[in-house]
CSV table of C-alpha atoms in Angstrom, one decimal:
chain,number,residue,atom,x,y,z
A,15,ARG,CA,-30.7,0.4,32.3
A,16,GLN,CA,-27.8,-0.9,34.3
A,17,GLU,CA,-24.6,-1.6,32.3
A,18,ALA,CA,-23.0,-5.0,32.5
A,19,PRO,CA,-19.7,-5.3,34.3
A,20,GLU,CA,-16.6,-5.0,32.1
A,21,SER,CA,-15.6,-8.6,32.7
A,22,VAL,CA,-18.9,-9.8,31.4
A,23,ARG,CA,-18.8,-7.4,28.4
A,24,GLY,CA,-15.3,-8.6,27.6
A,25,ALA,CA,-16.3,-12.2,27.8
A,26,GLY,CA,-19.2,-11.5,25.4
A,27,VAL,CA,-16.8,-10.0,22.9
A,28,GLY,CA,-14.5,-13.0,23.3
A,29,ARG,CA,-17.4,-15.4,22.7
A,30,ARG,CA,-18.4,-13.5,19.6
A,31,SER,CA,-14.8,-13.6,18.2
A,32,VAL,CA,-14.6,-17.4,18.8
A,33,CYS,CA,-18.0,-17.9,17.2
A,34,HIS,CA,-16.9,-15.8,14.2
A,35,ALA,CA,-13.7,-17.8,13.9
A,36,MET,CA,-15.7,-21.1,14.1
A,37,SER,CA,-18.3,-20.0,11.5
A,38,ALA,CA,-15.5,-18.8,9.1
A,39,ALA,CA,-13.7,-22.2,9.5
A,40,GLU,CA,-16.9,-24.0,8.9
A,41,ALA,CA,-17.7,-21.9,5.8
A,42,LEU,CA,-14.2,-22.4,4.2
A,43,ALA,CA,-14.2,-26.2,3.7
A,44,PRO,CA,-17.5,-26.4,1.8
A,45,ALA,CA,-16.6,-23.4,-0.3
A,46,LYS,CA,-13.3,-25.0,-1.3
A,47,GLN,CA,-15.1,-28.3,-2.1
A,48,ALA,CA,-17.7,-26.5,-4.2
A,49,ILE,CA,-15.0,-24.8,-6.2
A,50,LYS,CA,-13.2,-28.1,-6.8
A,51,GLN,CA,-16.5,-29.7,-8.0
A,52,GLN,CA,-17.6,-26.8,-10.3
A,53,ALA,CA,-14.1,-26.5,-11.7
A,54,PHE,CA,-14.2,-30.2,-12.6
A,55,TYR,CA,-17.5,-29.7,-14.6
A,56,MET,CA,-16.1,-26.5,-16.1
A,57,LYS,CA,-13.0,-28.2,-17.5
A,58,LYS,CA,-15.0,-31.2,-18.7
A,59,ALA,CA,-17.3,-28.8,-20.7
A,60,LEU,CA,-14.3,-26.9,-22.0
A,61,ASP,CA,-12.8,-30.2,-23.3
A,62,GLN,CA,-16.0,-30.8,-25.2
A,63,ARG,CA,-16.0,-27.1,-26.3
A,64,HIS,CA,-19.4,-26.5,-24.7
A,65,LEU,CA,-18.7,-22.9,-23.8
A,66,ARG,CA,-22.0,-21.9,-22.4
A,67,THR,CA,-22.1,-24.9,-20.1
A,68,ALA,CA,-18.5,-24.1,-19.0
A,69,LEU,CA,-19.4,-20.5,-18.3
A,70,HIS,CA,-22.4,-21.6,-16.2
A,71,HIS,CA,-20.1,-23.8,-14.0
A,72,ALA,CA,-17.5,-21.1,-13.9
A,73,ALA,CA,-20.1,-18.5,-12.7
A,74,THR,CA,-21.3,-21.0,-10.0
A,75,MET,CA,-17.7,-21.5,-8.9
A,76,ILE,CA,-17.0,-17.8,-8.8
A,77,GLY,CA,-20.2,-17.4,-6.8
A,78,GLU,CA,-18.3,-18.8,-3.8
A,79,LEU,CA,-16.6,-15.4,-3.6
A,80,ARG,CA,-20.0,-13.7,-2.8
A,81,THR,CA,-19.8,-15.0,0.7
A,82,SER,CA,-19.8,-12.7,3.8
A,83,ALA,CA,-18.9,-15.5,6.2
A,84,LEU,CA,-15.1,-15.4,5.7
A,85,GLY,CA,-12.4,-13.1,7.0
A,86,PRO,CA,-9.6,-11.8,4.7
A,87,LYS,CA,-7.2,-14.7,5.1
A,88,ALA,CA,-9.9,-17.4,4.4
A,89,TYR,CA,-11.4,-15.3,1.6
A,90,TYR,CA,-7.9,-15.1,0.1
A,91,GLU,CA,-7.7,-18.9,0.0
A,92,VAL,CA,-11.0,-19.1,-1.8
A,93,TYR,CA,-9.9,-16.3,-4.2
A,94,ILE,CA,-6.7,-18.2,-5.0
A,95,ASP,CA,-8.6,-21.4,-5.7
A,96,VAL,CA,-11.0,-19.6,-8.0
A,97,THR,CA,-8.5,-17.6,-9.9
A,98,THR,CA,-6.2,-20.6,-10.3
A,99,GLU,CA,-9.1,-22.6,-11.9
A,100,LEU,CA,-10.1,-19.5,-14.1
A,101,ARG,CA,-6.7,-19.9,-15.7
A,102,HIS,CA,-8.1,-22.9,-17.6
A,103,LEU,CA,-10.9,-20.7,-18.9
A,104,GLU,CA,-8.3,-18.1,-20.0
A,105,GLU,CA,-6.4,-20.7,-21.9
A,106,PHE,CA,-9.6,-21.8,-23.6
A,107,PHE,CA,-10.2,-18.1,-24.7
A,108,GLU,CA,-6.6,-17.9,-26.0
A,109,ALA,CA,-7.2,-21.1,-28.0
A,110,GLU,CA,-10.4,-19.7,-29.4
A,111,HIS,CA,-8.6,-16.5,-30.4
A,112,GLU,CA,-6.0,-18.6,-32.2
A,113,ARG,CA,-8.8,-20.4,-34.1
A,114,GLY,CA,-9.9,-17.0,-35.3
A,115,ARG,CA,-12.9,-16.3,-33.0
A,116,PRO,CA,-13.4,-12.6,-32.4
A,117,MET,CA,-12.7,-11.7,-28.7
A,118,VAL,CA,-15.3,-9.0,-28.7
A,119,GLU,CA,-17.9,-11.7,-29.2
A,120,LEU,CA,-16.7,-13.5,-26.1
A,121,TYR,CA,-16.4,-10.2,-24.3
A,122,GLU,CA,-20.1,-9.6,-24.9
A,123,LEU,CA,-21.1,-13.2,-24.2
A,124,VAL,CA,-19.8,-13.4,-20.6
A,125,GLN,CA,-21.8,-10.3,-19.7
A,126,HIS,CA,-25.0,-12.3,-19.7
A,127,ALA,CA,-24.0,-14.0,-16.4
A,128,GLY,CA,-26.8,-13.4,-13.8
A,129,ASN,CA,-24.9,-12.1,-10.8
A,130,VAL,CA,-22.6,-9.1,-10.9
A,131,LEU,CA,-19.5,-10.6,-9.2
A,132,PRO,CA,-19.3,-13.8,-11.4
A,133,ARG,CA,-20.0,-11.6,-14.4
A,134,LEU,CA,-17.1,-9.3,-13.7
A,135,TYR,CA,-14.6,-12.1,-13.0
A,136,LEU,CA,-15.5,-13.7,-16.3
A,137,LEU,CA,-15.3,-10.3,-18.0
A,138,LEU,CA,-11.7,-9.8,-16.6
A,139,ALA,CA,-10.7,-13.3,-17.7
A,140,VAL,CA,-11.9,-12.6,-21.3
A,141,GLY,CA,-10.5,-9.0,-21.0
A,142,ARG,CA,-7.0,-10.4,-20.5
A,143,VAL,CA,-7.1,-12.2,-23.8
A,144,PHE,CA,-9.1,-9.4,-25.5
A,145,LEU,CA,-6.1,-7.1,-24.6
A,146,GLN,CA,-3.7,-9.6,-25.9
A,147,SER,CA,-5.6,-9.9,-29.2
A,148,LYS,CA,-5.3,-6.1,-29.9
A,149,GLU,CA,-8.7,-6.2,-31.5
A,150,ALA,CA,-9.3,-2.9,-29.7
A,151,ALA,CA,-7.0,-0.2,-28.3
A,152,ALA,CA,-5.7,-1.4,-24.9
A,153,LYS,CA,-6.6,1.9,-23.2
A,154,VAL,CA,-10.2,1.6,-24.3
A,155,VAL,CA,-10.5,-2.0,-23.0
A,156,LEU,CA,-8.7,-1.1,-19.8
A,157,GLU,CA,-10.9,1.9,-19.1
A,158,ASP,CA,-14.0,-0.2,-19.7
A,159,LEU,CA,-12.8,-2.9,-17.2
A,160,VAL,CA,-11.9,-0.4,-14.5
A,161,GLU,CA,-15.4,1.2,-14.9
A,162,HIS,CA,-17.2,-2.1,-14.8
A,163,CYS,CA,-15.5,-3.1,-11.5
A,164,LYS,CA,-17.4,-0.2,-9.8
A,165,GLY,CA,-20.4,-2.6,-9.9
A,166,VAL,CA,-19.0,-4.3,-6.7
A,167,GLN,CA,-19.0,-2.0,-3.7
A,168,GLN,CA,-18.8,-4.5,-0.9
A,169,PRO,CA,-15.3,-3.8,0.4
A,170,LEU,CA,-13.8,-7.3,0.7
A,171,ARG,CA,-15.3,-8.6,-2.6
A,172,GLY,CA,-14.4,-5.3,-4.4
A,173,LEU,CA,-10.8,-5.3,-3.2
A,174,PHE,CA,-10.1,-8.8,-4.5
A,175,LEU,CA,-12.0,-8.2,-7.7
A,176,ARG,CA,-9.8,-5.2,-8.4
A,177,ASN,CA,-6.7,-7.2,-7.4
A,178,TYR,CA,-7.7,-9.7,-10.1
A,179,LEU,CA,-8.0,-6.8,-12.5
A,180,LEU,CA,-4.5,-5.7,-11.7
A,181,GLN,CA,-3.3,-9.4,-12.1
A,182,CYS,CA,-5.0,-9.8,-15.5
A,183,THR,CA,-3.7,-6.4,-16.9
A,184,ARG,CA,-0.3,-6.3,-15.3
A,185,GLU,CA,1.7,-7.0,-18.5
A,186,ARG,CA,-0.9,-5.5,-20.8
A,187,LEU,CA,-0.7,-1.8,-20.0
A,188,PRO,CA,0.4,0.6,-22.8
A,189,ASP,CA,3.7,1.2,-21.0
A,190,THR,CA,6.8,2.7,-22.8
A,191,GLY,CA,8.4,0.0,-25.0
A,192,SER,CA,5.6,-2.5,-24.5
A,193,ASP,CA,3.6,-4.2,-27.3
A,194,TYR,CA,0.6,-2.2,-26.3
A,195,GLU,CA,2.1,1.3,-26.7
A,196,GLY,CA,1.1,3.3,-29.8
A,197,GLU,CA,-2.4,2.7,-31.0
A,198,GLY,CA,-3.1,1.0,-27.7
A,199,GLY,CA,-2.2,4.2,-25.7
A,200,THR,CA,0.7,5.8,-23.9
A,201,VAL,CA,2.3,5.6,-20.5
A,202,SER,CA,0.1,8.5,-19.5
A,203,ASP,CA,-2.9,6.2,-20.2
A,204,ALA,CA,-1.3,3.4,-18.2
A,205,ILE,CA,-0.7,5.8,-15.2
A,206,LYS,CA,-4.3,7.0,-15.3
A,207,ILE,CA,-5.6,3.4,-15.3
A,208,VAL,CA,-3.5,2.3,-12.4
A,209,LEU,CA,-4.3,5.4,-10.4
A,210,ALA,CA,-8.0,5.0,-11.0
A,211,ASN,CA,-7.9,1.4,-9.8
A,212,PHE,CA,-5.8,2.5,-6.8
A,213,GLY,CA,-8.2,5.2,-5.9
A,214,GLU,CA,-11.2,2.9,-5.9
A,215,MET,CA,-9.4,0.2,-3.9
A,216,ALA,CA,-8.4,2.8,-1.3
A,217,LYS,CA,-12.0,3.9,-0.9
A,218,LEU,CA,-13.1,0.2,-0.5
A,219,TRP,CA,-10.4,-0.4,2.0
A,220,VAL,CA,-11.3,2.6,4.1
A,221,ARG,CA,-15.0,1.7,3.9
A,222,MET,CA,-14.3,-1.5,5.8
A,223,GLN,CA,-14.1,0.3,9.1
A,224,HIS,CA,-17.7,1.4,8.8
A,225,GLN,CA,-19.1,-2.1,8.1
A,226,GLY,CA,-20.8,-3.9,11.1
A,227,PRO,CA,-21.4,-3.0,14.7
A,228,ALA,CA,-19.1,-0.7,16.8
A,229,ALA,CA,-18.2,-3.7,19.1
A,230,ASN,CA,-16.3,-5.3,16.2
A,231,LYS,CA,-14.3,-2.3,15.3
A,232,GLU,CA,-11.0,-3.8,16.6
A,233,GLN,CA,-11.5,-6.9,14.6
A,234,ARG,CA,-12.3,-4.9,11.4
A,235,GLU,CA,-9.1,-2.8,11.9
A,236,LYS,CA,-7.1,-6.0,12.2
A,237,GLU,CA,-8.7,-7.3,9.0
A,238,ARG,CA,-8.0,-4.0,7.3
A,239,ALA,CA,-4.3,-4.3,8.2
A,240,GLU,CA,-4.2,-7.7,6.7
A,241,LEU,CA,-5.4,-6.3,3.3
A,242,LYS,CA,-3.0,-3.4,3.0
A,243,VAL,CA,-0.7,-5.3,0.7
A,244,VAL,CA,-3.5,-5.8,-1.7
A,245,VAL,CA,-4.1,-2.1,-2.0
A,246,GLY,CA,-0.3,-1.3,-2.1
A,247,GLY,CA,0.0,-3.6,-5.1
A,248,ASN,CA,-1.1,-0.8,-7.4
A,249,LEU,CA,1.8,1.4,-6.2
A,250,HIS,CA,4.3,-1.4,-6.9
A,251,ARG,CA,2.9,-1.7,-10.4
A,252,LEU,CA,3.0,2.1,-10.9
A,253,ALA,CA,6.6,2.3,-9.8
A,254,SER,CA,7.5,-0.6,-12.1
A,255,LEU,CA,6.3,1.1,-15.3
A,256,GLU,CA,9.2,1.7,-17.6
A,257,GLY,CA,7.7,5.0,-18.8
A,258,VAL,CA,7.6,6.5,-15.3
A,259,THR,CA,10.8,8.4,-15.5
A,260,LEU,CA,11.7,11.2,-13.1
A,261,GLN,CA,10.2,13.8,-15.5
A,262,VAL,CA,6.9,11.8,-15.9
A,263,TYR,CA,6.7,11.1,-12.1
A,264,THR,CA,7.1,14.8,-11.4
A,265,ALA,CA,4.6,15.9,-14.0
A,266,GLU,CA,1.9,13.2,-13.9
A,267,VAL,CA,2.2,10.9,-10.9
A,268,VAL,CA,3.1,12.6,-7.6
A,269,GLN,CA,0.4,15.2,-7.4
A,270,PRO,CA,-2.6,13.0,-8.3
A,271,LEU,CA,-1.2,10.1,-6.3
A,272,LEU,CA,-0.8,12.2,-3.1
A,273,GLU,CA,-4.3,13.8,-3.7
A,274,LEU,CA,-5.8,10.3,-3.7
A,275,ILE,CA,-4.0,9.3,-0.5
A,276,VAL,CA,-4.9,12.5,1.4
A,277,SER,CA,-8.5,12.5,0.2
A,278,CYS,CA,-9.2,9.1,1.8
A,279,LYS,CA,-9.1,10.9,5.2
A,280,ASP,CA,-8.2,7.8,7.1
A,281,GLY,CA,-5.1,7.6,9.4
A,282,LEU,CA,-4.2,4.0,8.9
A,283,ALA,CA,-4.6,4.2,5.1
A,284,GLN,CA,-2.6,7.4,4.8
A,285,GLU,CA,0.2,6.1,7.0
A,286,TYR,CA,0.7,2.8,5.2
A,287,LEU,CA,0.2,4.2,1.7
A,288,LEU,CA,2.7,7.1,2.2
A,289,GLU,CA,5.3,4.7,3.6
A,290,CYS,CA,4.7,2.5,0.6
A,291,VAL,CA,5.2,5.5,-1.8
A,292,CYS,CA,8.5,6.3,0.0
A,293,GLN,CA,9.6,2.7,-0.4
A,294,VAL,CA,8.6,1.8,-4.0
A,295,PHE,CA,9.8,4.9,-5.9
A,296,PRO,CA,13.6,5.7,-6.2
A,297,VAL,CA,15.1,8.1,-3.7
A,298,ALA,CA,15.9,10.6,-6.5
A,299,TYR,CA,12.2,10.9,-7.2
A,300,HIS,CA,11.5,12.0,-3.6
A,301,THR,CA,14.3,14.5,-3.6
A,302,ALA,CA,13.0,16.1,-6.8
A,303,THR,CA,9.5,16.3,-5.4
A,304,LEU,CA,10.2,16.9,-1.7
A,305,PRO,CA,8.4,20.3,-1.4
A,306,THR,CA,5.2,18.7,-2.8
A,307,LEU,CA,5.5,15.6,-0.5
A,308,LEU,CA,6.1,17.7,2.6
A,309,ARG,CA,3.2,20.0,1.7
A,310,PHE,CA,0.8,17.1,1.5
A,311,LEU,CA,2.0,15.7,4.9
A,312,SER,CA,0.6,18.8,6.5
A,313,TRP,CA,-2.8,17.9,5.3
A,314,LEU,CA,-3.0,14.4,6.8
A,315,SER,CA,-5.8,13.2,9.0
A,316,ALA,CA,-5.2,13.8,12.8
A,317,ALA,CA,-5.3,10.1,13.3
A,318,ALA,CA,-2.3,9.5,11.0
A,319,ASP,CA,1.1,9.2,12.6
A,320,GLU,CA,3.0,11.9,10.7
A,321,SER,CA,6.2,11.3,12.8
A,322,ALA,CA,6.3,7.7,11.6
A,323,ILE,CA,5.9,8.7,8.0
A,324,LEU,CA,8.6,11.4,8.3
A,325,SER,CA,10.9,8.9,10.0
A,326,HIS,CA,10.4,6.5,7.1
A,327,LEU,CA,11.0,9.2,4.5
A,328,ILE,CA,14.2,10.4,6.2
A,329,SER,CA,15.4,6.8,6.4
A,330,ARG,CA,14.9,6.5,2.6
A,331,LEU,CA,16.7,9.8,2.0
A,332,CYS,CA,19.8,8.4,3.9
A,333,ALA,CA,20.4,6.4,0.7
A,334,LEU,CA,20.8,9.6,-1.3
A,335,GLU,CA,24.0,9.8,-3.4
A,336,PRO,CA,25.6,12.6,-5.3
A,337,ALA,CA,24.5,13.1,-8.9
A,338,ASP,CA,27.0,12.4,-11.7
A,339,GLY,CA,29.7,15.0,-11.7
A,340,GLU,CA,28.8,16.3,-8.2
A,341,THR,CA,30.9,15.9,-5.1
A,342,GLU,CA,28.0,15.8,-2.6
A,343,ALA,CA,24.3,15.0,-2.6
A,344,ARG,CA,21.6,17.6,-3.2
A,345,ASP,CA,20.5,19.3,0.1
A,346,VAL,CA,17.3,17.7,1.2
A,347,PHE,CA,18.3,18.0,4.9
A,348,THR,CA,17.3,21.7,5.2
A,349,PRO,CA,13.7,21.5,3.9
A,350,VAL,CA,13.1,18.3,5.9
A,351,ALA,CA,14.6,19.8,9.1
A,352,ASP,CA,12.5,22.9,8.6
A,353,HIS,CA,9.3,20.8,8.3
A,354,VAL,CA,10.2,18.7,11.4
A,355,GLU,CA,10.9,21.8,13.5
A,356,ARG,CA,7.5,23.3,12.6
A,357,ARG,CA,5.7,20.0,13.4
A,358,CYS,CA,7.6,19.2,16.6
A,359,ALA,CA,5.7,21.7,18.7
A,360,SER,CA,2.5,19.6,18.2
A,361,LEU,CA,4.2,16.2,18.7
A,362,ARG,CA,4.7,14.2,21.9
A,363,LEU,CA,8.2,13.9,23.3
A,364,LEU,CA,9.1,10.4,22.0
A,365,PRO,CA,8.1,11.1,18.4
A,366,SER,CA,10.0,14.4,18.5
A,367,LEU,CA,13.2,12.7,19.8
A,368,ALA,CA,12.8,9.9,17.2
A,369,LEU,CA,12.7,12.5,14.4
A,370,ALA,CA,15.8,14.2,15.8
A,371,LEU,CA,17.5,10.8,15.7
A,372,ALA,CA,16.4,10.2,12.1
A,373,LEU,CA,17.8,13.6,11.1
A,374,ALA,CA,21.1,12.9,12.8
A,375,ARG,CA,21.4,9.7,10.8
A,376,LEU,CA,20.6,11.6,7.6
A,377,ALA,CA,23.2,14.2,8.5
A,378,LEU,CA,25.9,11.6,9.1
A,379,GLU,CA,25.2,9.2,6.2
A,380,ALA,CA,24.5,11.7,3.4
A,381,TYR,CA,26.2,14.9,4.6
A,382,GLU,CA,29.1,13.8,6.7
A,383,ALA,CA,31.2,16.9,5.8
A,384,HIS,CA,28.4,19.3,7.0
A,385,THR,CA,28.7,19.2,10.8
A,386,GLU,CA,26.1,22.0,11.0
A,387,TYR,CA,23.4,19.5,9.9
A,388,LEU,CA,24.3,17.2,12.8
A,389,GLU,CA,24.4,20.1,15.2
A,390,ARG,CA,20.9,21.1,14.1
A,391,ALA,CA,19.6,17.6,14.7
A,392,LEU,CA,21.1,17.5,18.2
A,393,SER,CA,19.8,21.0,18.9
A,394,LEU,CA,16.3,19.9,18.0
A,395,ALA,CA,16.4,17.3,20.7
A,396,SER,CA,18.0,19.7,23.3
A,397,THR,CA,15.4,22.3,22.6
A,398,ARG,CA,12.5,19.9,22.9
A,399,LEU,CA,13.9,18.7,26.3
A,400,GLU,CA,14.7,22.2,27.6
A,401,SER,CA,11.5,22.7,29.5
A,402,LEU,CA,11.7,19.3,31.1
A,403,GLY,CA,15.1,19.6,32.7
A,404,VAL,CA,16.7,16.2,33.2
A,405,VAL,CA,15.0,13.4,31.3
A,406,THR,CA,13.7,10.6,33.5
A,407,GLU,CA,11.3,8.7,31.3
A,408,LYS,CA,13.0,5.3,30.3
A,409,ARG,CA,12.2,5.3,26.6
A,410,ALA,CA,13.2,9.0,26.2
A,411,VAL,CA,16.5,8.3,27.9
A,412,ALA,CA,17.2,5.4,25.5
A,413,VAL,CA,16.5,7.6,22.5
A,414,VAL,CA,18.8,10.4,23.8
A,415,GLN,CA,21.5,7.8,24.5
A,416,ASP,CA,21.2,6.5,20.9
A,417,LEU,CA,21.4,10.1,19.6
A,418,LEU,CA,24.5,10.8,21.6
A,419,SER,CA,26.2,7.6,20.6
A,420,LEU,CA,25.4,7.8,16.9
A,421,PRO,CA,28.3,10.3,16.0
A,422,LEU,CA,30.7,8.3,18.2
A,423,LYS,CA,29.9,5.1,16.3
A,424,ARG,CA,30.1,6.8,12.9
A,425,LYS,CA,33.5,8.2,13.8
A,426,GLY,CA,34.9,5.0,15.3
A,427,GLY,CA,34.8,6.3,18.9
A,428,ASP,CA,36.5,9.6,18.1
A,429,VAL,CA,35.7,11.5,21.4
A,430,LEU,CA,37.5,14.6,20.1
A,431,TYR,CA,35.0,14.8,17.2
A,432,VAL,CA,32.0,14.9,19.5
A,433,LEU,CA,33.5,17.3,22.0
A,434,GLU,CA,33.9,19.8,19.2
A,435,LEU,CA,30.2,19.7,18.6
A,436,THR,CA,28.5,22.6,20.5
A,437,GLU,CA,25.2,20.7,20.9
A,438,TRP,CA,26.6,17.4,22.1
A,439,PRO,CA,27.5,18.4,25.7
A,440,ARG,CA,24.3,20.4,25.9
A,441,LEU,CA,22.3,17.2,25.1
A,442,VAL,CA,24.4,15.1,27.5
A,443,SER,CA,23.4,17.5,30.3
A,444,ARG,CA,19.8,16.5,29.8
A,445,LEU,CA,20.6,12.9,31.0
A,446,PRO,CA,20.3,12.0,34.6
A,447,PRO,CA,23.4,10.8,36.5
A,448,PRO,CA,24.3,7.2,35.7
A,449,ARG,CA,23.1,5.9,39.0
A,450,GLU,CA,19.7,7.6,38.6
A,451,ARG,CA,19.1,6.4,35.0
A,452,PRO,CA,16.3,3.9,34.5
A,453,ALA,CA,17.5,0.3,34.2
A,454,GLY,CA,16.9,-1.2,30.8
């Protein structure tokens, strides 16, 4: 069979993309209209205290989230419309609780909805008030909700369902100092619940790449990138728990969290989630658990850009400050530099030079008195360039120039300072003569 010319194949993909966009746009308007209509009938029934009728209209409204015709952005619009309207139902449940109605009765009632997705959204809406009522231990209700959500395995629907779970339970976890601590559980229970939800969301997110034909892989990757913030919301919630102290993070969070990230075996997911971990937790937490973090970096998927993750981590470590009563920050430069040197042999030239530049920044910003750290960063770049002789590649020249100018800028243009560095002139020798340098 003769293969179609590339221009024809490309045009076919373009037509499919346009058709997909048109069908998504055409599906969005009626979905929003149906939500508006069913929400009207739901609120009317709630005003008359006809709960079963209200639940029927609520389930029909939530049913709009069962669509497969929408991309992430359009689906998010439908999700926001639905969950905004569900707030009226939550307020009704709160009023019923104040009237003395047992929440466990409503918790069981909503489970009679016909379709799984509407049933689970209704269960989460009741669960929010059930937790607030404290009729049952918070950890028991939370574990039940997390387990129920496994009933939706379609990636897009499952991700937004679990996002709603996170939204409903955000202020109702048995965190240290919260109203739900004690009989409701401990911060350890809260950590396990958030990690369980995070693990399931990561699986759903990764599974998106395997949905649909291979021709649409690029579109799916773009859609996955749009949803990364939804998955990362769990990490923000975990980092905001009052009970996650340095001691708790070291003992109960870092190991299971990194295991979940590495086990997803997906480069895009690992890269984003590890950068998110570096960002949301305090720098002191990373310095205390640095050996563990570096060990897990060695187990990443080959598709993950480890150099980008390391650069992000080193950038965060630049904010390191001395502990109380100490004159300088704890040495994290040495273990990070050791790890970078081991990995550089398998990295391309530009990522290697970028890591040398990141290490130089760390040396100057956190360990200014230790010139040997700066020398080591410069040496890393010089050694990497040794076999190449003079650098001619435009982007590599630009990174080397940044690396050479960094100590000058830090020291206010003090040329004597850089001339005293053994590795600085060695690195300068790797640059081509000014007239031969690439323009840019």
